[in-house]
């Protein structure tokens, strides 16, 4: 199935290039820009966990009585990521999810957590994801990005969820953040240690191992089923399109804020 993965990555190349060369990265020039970014991106940090937990439900055995799973290596991969994402150790040695670490970093940087906290409160009350976002009047691009993730989860098709999980996430943000944070700390004599720690953990845990393992997961889920491979490609393309649209929306917000300032 190596050629199938290679053909998918080749087909995704134009979208990845559009994402990696997006205007947003040059828009991120100050801590205020990072605040604007984080206030929207936090919803992507949150919905990543739902994609991950959906895969855990499908690819590991979380029911009783327990029985062995079909692909132990994939189950181990998913469980390893769940451990790292849901109950990692923060810079103080305390167990925390990466989502909670991101909230801590937002607060230290000075980004508003009002929307995401109100959203989480509604979710805890049983409000649907789409209704919880509508209640906050979030930007259209942010709402559509999260809704796509949950529409993918609702298919109950592990190969589609794995596709969004594997191909639809960004990997260029940490480098951009490091440059801005370092410069701002020097200029303003401020400390953004929580964001720096979050980014460093993100890079460390992703490493070189998770990428190849996530591709192996897709291969195992598709096997020789051409229909599944076609659906993986379609889902991956849609995931990247929604990511680019999210970046478009954040870029527009940053530009608007600079004009208003």
Coordinates of C-alpha atoms in Angstrom, one line a residue:
X1 CA 0.0 0.0 0.0
X2 CA 3.0 2.3 -0.1
X3 CA 2.1 3.6 -3.5
X4 CA -1.4 4.5 -2.2
X5 CA 0.1 6.6 0.6
X6 CA 2.5 8.2 -1.8
X7 CA -0.2 8.9 -4.3
X8 CA -2.3 10.6 -1.6
X9 CA 0.6 12.7 -0.4
X10 CA 1.3 13.7 -4.0
X11 CA -2.4 14.7 -4.5
X12 CA -2.3 16.7 -1.3
X13 CA 0.9 18.6 -2.3
X14 CA -0.8 21.7 -3.8
X15 CA -3.0 22.1 -0.7
X16 CA -0.1 21.6 1.7
X17 CA 1.9 24.1 -0.2
X18 CA -0.9 26.6 0.0
X19 CA -1.2 26.0 3.7
X20 CA 2.6 26.2 4.4
X21 CA 2.9 29.4 2.4
X22 CA -0.2 31.0 3.8
X23 CA -0.4 34.8 4.4
X24 CA -1.2 34.2 8.0
X25 CA 2.4 33.4 8.9
X26 CA 3.6 36.8 7.8
X27 CA 0.7 38.4 9.6
X28 CA 1.9 36.9 12.9
X29 CA 4.3 39.8 13.8
X30 CA 3.5 40.5 17.4
X31 CA 2.2 39.0 20.6
X32 CA -1.2 40.8 19.9
X33 CA -1.3 38.8 16.7
X34 CA -0.6 35.6 18.5
X35 CA -3.4 36.4 20.9
X36 CA -5.9 36.8 18.0
X37 CA -4.6 33.5 16.5
X38 CA -4.8 31.6 19.8
X39 CA -8.4 32.7 20.5
X40 CA -9.5 30.9 17.3
X41 CA -7.0 28.2 17.1
X42 CA -7.9 26.9 20.6
X43 CA -11.0 25.4 19.1
X44 CA -8.8 23.4 16.8
X45 CA -6.7 22.3 19.7
X46 CA -10.0 21.2 21.4
X47 CA -11.5 19.3 18.5
X48 CA -8.3 17.4 17.9
X49 CA -9.0 15.6 21.1
X50 CA -12.4 14.5 19.9
X51 CA -10.9 13.1 16.7
X52 CA -8.3 11.2 18.8
X53 CA -10.9 9.9 21.3
X54 CA -13.1 8.7 18.3
X55 CA -10.1 6.8 17.0
X56 CA -9.5 5.3 20.5
X57 CA -13.1 4.1 20.6
X58 CA -12.8 2.5 17.2
X59 CA -9.3 1.1 17.2
X60 CA -8.8 0.0 20.9
X61 CA -11.1 -1.9 23.0
X62 CA -12.8 0.4 25.5
X63 CA -15.7 -2.0 26.2
X64 CA -16.3 -4.7 28.8
X65 CA -15.8 -7.6 28.5
X66 CA -12.5 -6.9 26.8
X67 CA -11.3 -8.7 23.7
X68 CA -8.0 -8.3 21.7
X69 CA -7.9 -5.7 18.9
X70 CA -7.3 -6.4 15.3
X71 CA -4.2 -4.1 15.0
X72 CA -2.2 -4.0 18.2
X73 CA 0.4 -1.7 16.8
X74 CA -2.2 0.9 15.8
X75 CA -3.9 0.5 19.2
X76 CA -0.6 1.2 20.9
X77 CA 0.0 4.2 18.8
X78 CA -3.5 5.7 19.6
X79 CA -3.1 4.9 23.3
X80 CA 0.3 6.5 23.3
X81 CA -1.0 9.7 21.8
X82 CA -4.0 9.7 24.2
X83 CA -1.5 9.5 27.1
X84 CA 0.5 12.4 25.8
X85 CA -2.4 14.6 24.8
X86 CA -4.9 13.9 27.6
X87 CA -2.6 13.5 30.6
X88 CA 0.8 14.9 29.9
X89 CA 3.0 16.6 32.5
X90 CA 3.2 20.4 32.4
X91 CA 6.2 22.6 33.2
X92 CA 5.4 22.4 36.9
X93 CA 5.3 18.6 36.9
X94 CA 1.5 18.4 37.1
X95 CA -0.7 16.1 34.9
X96 CA -2.6 18.1 32.4
X97 CA -4.1 17.8 28.9
X98 CA -2.5 19.7 26.1
X99 CA -5.8 21.6 25.7
X100 CA -5.5 22.8 29.3
X101 CA -1.9 23.7 28.8
X102 CA -2.9 25.7 25.8
X103 CA -5.5 27.6 28.0
X104 CA -2.8 28.3 30.6
X105 CA -0.5 29.6 27.8
X106 CA -3.3 31.8 26.5
X107 CA -3.8 33.3 29.9
X108 CA -0.1 34.0 30.4
X109 CA 0.1 35.6 27.0
X110 CA -3.0 37.7 27.6
X111 CA -5.3 36.1 25.1
X112 CA -9.0 35.9 26.0
X113 CA -10.4 32.6 27.1
X114 CA -13.9 33.8 27.4
X115 CA -15.3 32.2 24.3
X116 CA -13.7 28.8 24.7
X117 CA -14.7 28.7 28.4
X118 CA -18.3 29.6 27.6
X119 CA -18.2 27.0 24.8
X120 CA -16.9 24.3 27.2
X121 CA -19.6 25.2 29.8
X122 CA -22.3 24.7 27.2
X123 CA -20.8 21.4 26.0
X124 CA -20.8 20.2 29.6
X125 CA -24.5 21.1 29.8
X126 CA -25.2 18.8 26.8
X127 CA -25.5 21.6 24.2
X128 CA -24.5 20.3 20.7
X129 CA -21.1 21.4 19.3
X130 CA -22.7 23.4 16.5
X131 CA -25.2 25.1 18.7
X132 CA -22.6 25.9 21.3
X133 CA -20.5 27.7 18.6
X134 CA -23.5 29.5 17.2
X135 CA -24.4 30.8 20.6
X136 CA -21.0 32.6 20.8
X137 CA -21.3 34.0 17.2
X138 CA -17.8 32.6 16.4
X139 CA -16.3 33.4 13.0
X140 CA -17.8 31.3 10.2
X141 CA -14.4 29.7 9.4
X142 CA -13.9 28.6 13.0
X143 CA -17.4 27.1 13.2
X144 CA -17.0 25.3 9.8
X145 CA -13.6 23.9 10.8
X146 CA -14.9 22.3 14.0
X147 CA -18.2 21.2 12.4
X148 CA -16.2 19.3 9.7
X149 CA -14.3 17.4 12.3
X150 CA -17.5 16.3 14.0
X151 CA -19.2 15.5 10.7
X152 CA -16.2 13.2 10.0
X153 CA -16.5 11.6 13.5
X154 CA -20.3 11.1 12.9
X155 CA -19.6 8.9 9.8
X156 CA -18.3 6.2 12.2
X157 CA -15.8 5.4 9.5
X158 CA -12.4 4.9 11.2
X159 CA -10.5 5.4 7.9
X160 CA -12.1 8.8 7.4
X161 CA -11.4 9.9 11.0
X162 CA -7.9 8.7 10.7
X163 CA -7.5 10.6 7.4
X164 CA -8.6 13.9 9.1
X165 CA -6.4 13.1 12.0
X166 CA -3.3 12.2 9.9
X167 CA -3.4 14.7 7.1
X168 CA -5.4 17.6 8.4
X169 CA -3.2 19.0 11.1
X170 CA -0.6 21.8 10.8
X171 CA 3.1 21.5 11.6
X172 CA 4.6 24.9 10.8
X173 CA 3.1 27.0 13.6
X174 CA 5.7 26.1 16.3
X175 CA 8.6 27.6 14.4
X176 CA 6.6 30.8 13.8
X177 CA 5.6 31.1 17.4
X178 CA 9.1 30.6 18.7
X179 CA 10.5 33.4 16.6
X180 CA 7.8 35.9 17.8
X181 CA 7.9 34.8 21.4
X182 CA 11.7 35.1 21.6
X183 CA 11.7 38.5 20.1
X184 CA 8.9 39.8 22.3
X185 CA 10.4 38.4 25.5
X186 CA 13.6 40.3 24.6
X187 CA 11.9 43.5 23.7
X188 CA 9.3 43.5 26.5
X189 CA 11.2 41.6 29.2
X190 CA 8.2 39.4 29.5
X191 CA 8.0 35.6 30.0
X192 CA 5.8 33.3 27.9
X193 CA 7.2 30.1 29.4
X194 CA 3.9 28.2 29.3
X195 CA 3.5 28.7 25.5
X196 CA 7.1 27.9 24.9
X197 CA 6.7 24.7 27.0
X198 CA 3.5 23.7 25.1
X199 CA 5.2 24.2 21.8
X200 CA 8.3 22.3 22.8
X201 CA 6.2 19.3 24.1
X202 CA 4.2 19.4 20.9
X203 CA 7.4 19.0 18.8
X204 CA 8.9 16.5 21.2
X205 CA 5.9 14.2 21.3
X206 CA 5.1 14.4 17.6
X207 CA 8.7 13.6 16.7
X208 CA 9.7 11.4 13.8
X209 CA 7.7 8.4 15.1
X210 CA 4.1 9.6 15.1
X211 CA 4.0 10.6 11.4
X212 CA 5.0 7.2 10.0
X213 CA 2.8 5.4 12.5
X214 CA -0.3 7.5 11.6
X215 CA 0.4 6.6 7.9
X216 CA 0.6 3.0 8.9
X217 CA -2.7 3.3 10.7
X218 CA -4.3 4.6 7.4
X219 CA -2.8 1.7 5.5
X220 CA -4.2 -0.9 8.0
X221 CA -7.6 0.7 7.9
X222 CA -7.8 0.8 4.1
X223 CA -6.1 -2.5 3.2
X224 CA -6.9 -3.3 -0.4
X225 CA -10.3 -1.5 -0.4
X226 CA -10.0 1.1 -3.2
X227 CA -13.2 2.8 -2.1
X228 CA -11.7 3.5 1.3
X229 CA -8.5 4.9 -0.2
X230 CA -10.6 7.2 -2.3
X231 CA -12.5 8.4 0.8
X232 CA -9.3 8.9 2.7
X233 CA -8.1 11.2 -0.1
X234 CA -11.4 13.1 -0.2
X235 CA -11.4 13.5 3.6
X236 CA -7.8 14.7 3.6
X237 CA -8.4 17.2 0.9
X238 CA -11.5 18.6 2.7
X239 CA -9.6 18.7 6.0
X240 CA -6.8 20.8 4.5
X241 CA -9.3 23.1 2.7
X242 CA -11.1 23.8 6.0
X243 CA -7.7 24.4 7.6
X244 CA -6.8 26.9 4.9
X245 CA -10.2 28.6 5.4
X246 CA -9.5 28.8 9.1
X247 CA -6.2 30.4 8.4
X248 CA -8.0 32.8 6.0
X249 CA -10.4 33.8 8.8
X250 CA -7.7 34.3 11.4
X251 CA -5.6 36.4 8.9
X252 CA -8.7 38.6 8.3
X253 CA -9.2 39.0 12.0
X254 CA -5.6 40.0 12.6
X255 CA -5.8 42.6 9.7
X256 CA -9.1 44.0 11.1
X257 CA -7.6 44.3 14.6
X258 CA -4.6 46.2 13.3
X259 CA -6.8 48.7 11.4
X260 CA -9.0 49.2 14.5
X261 CA -5.9 49.7 16.7

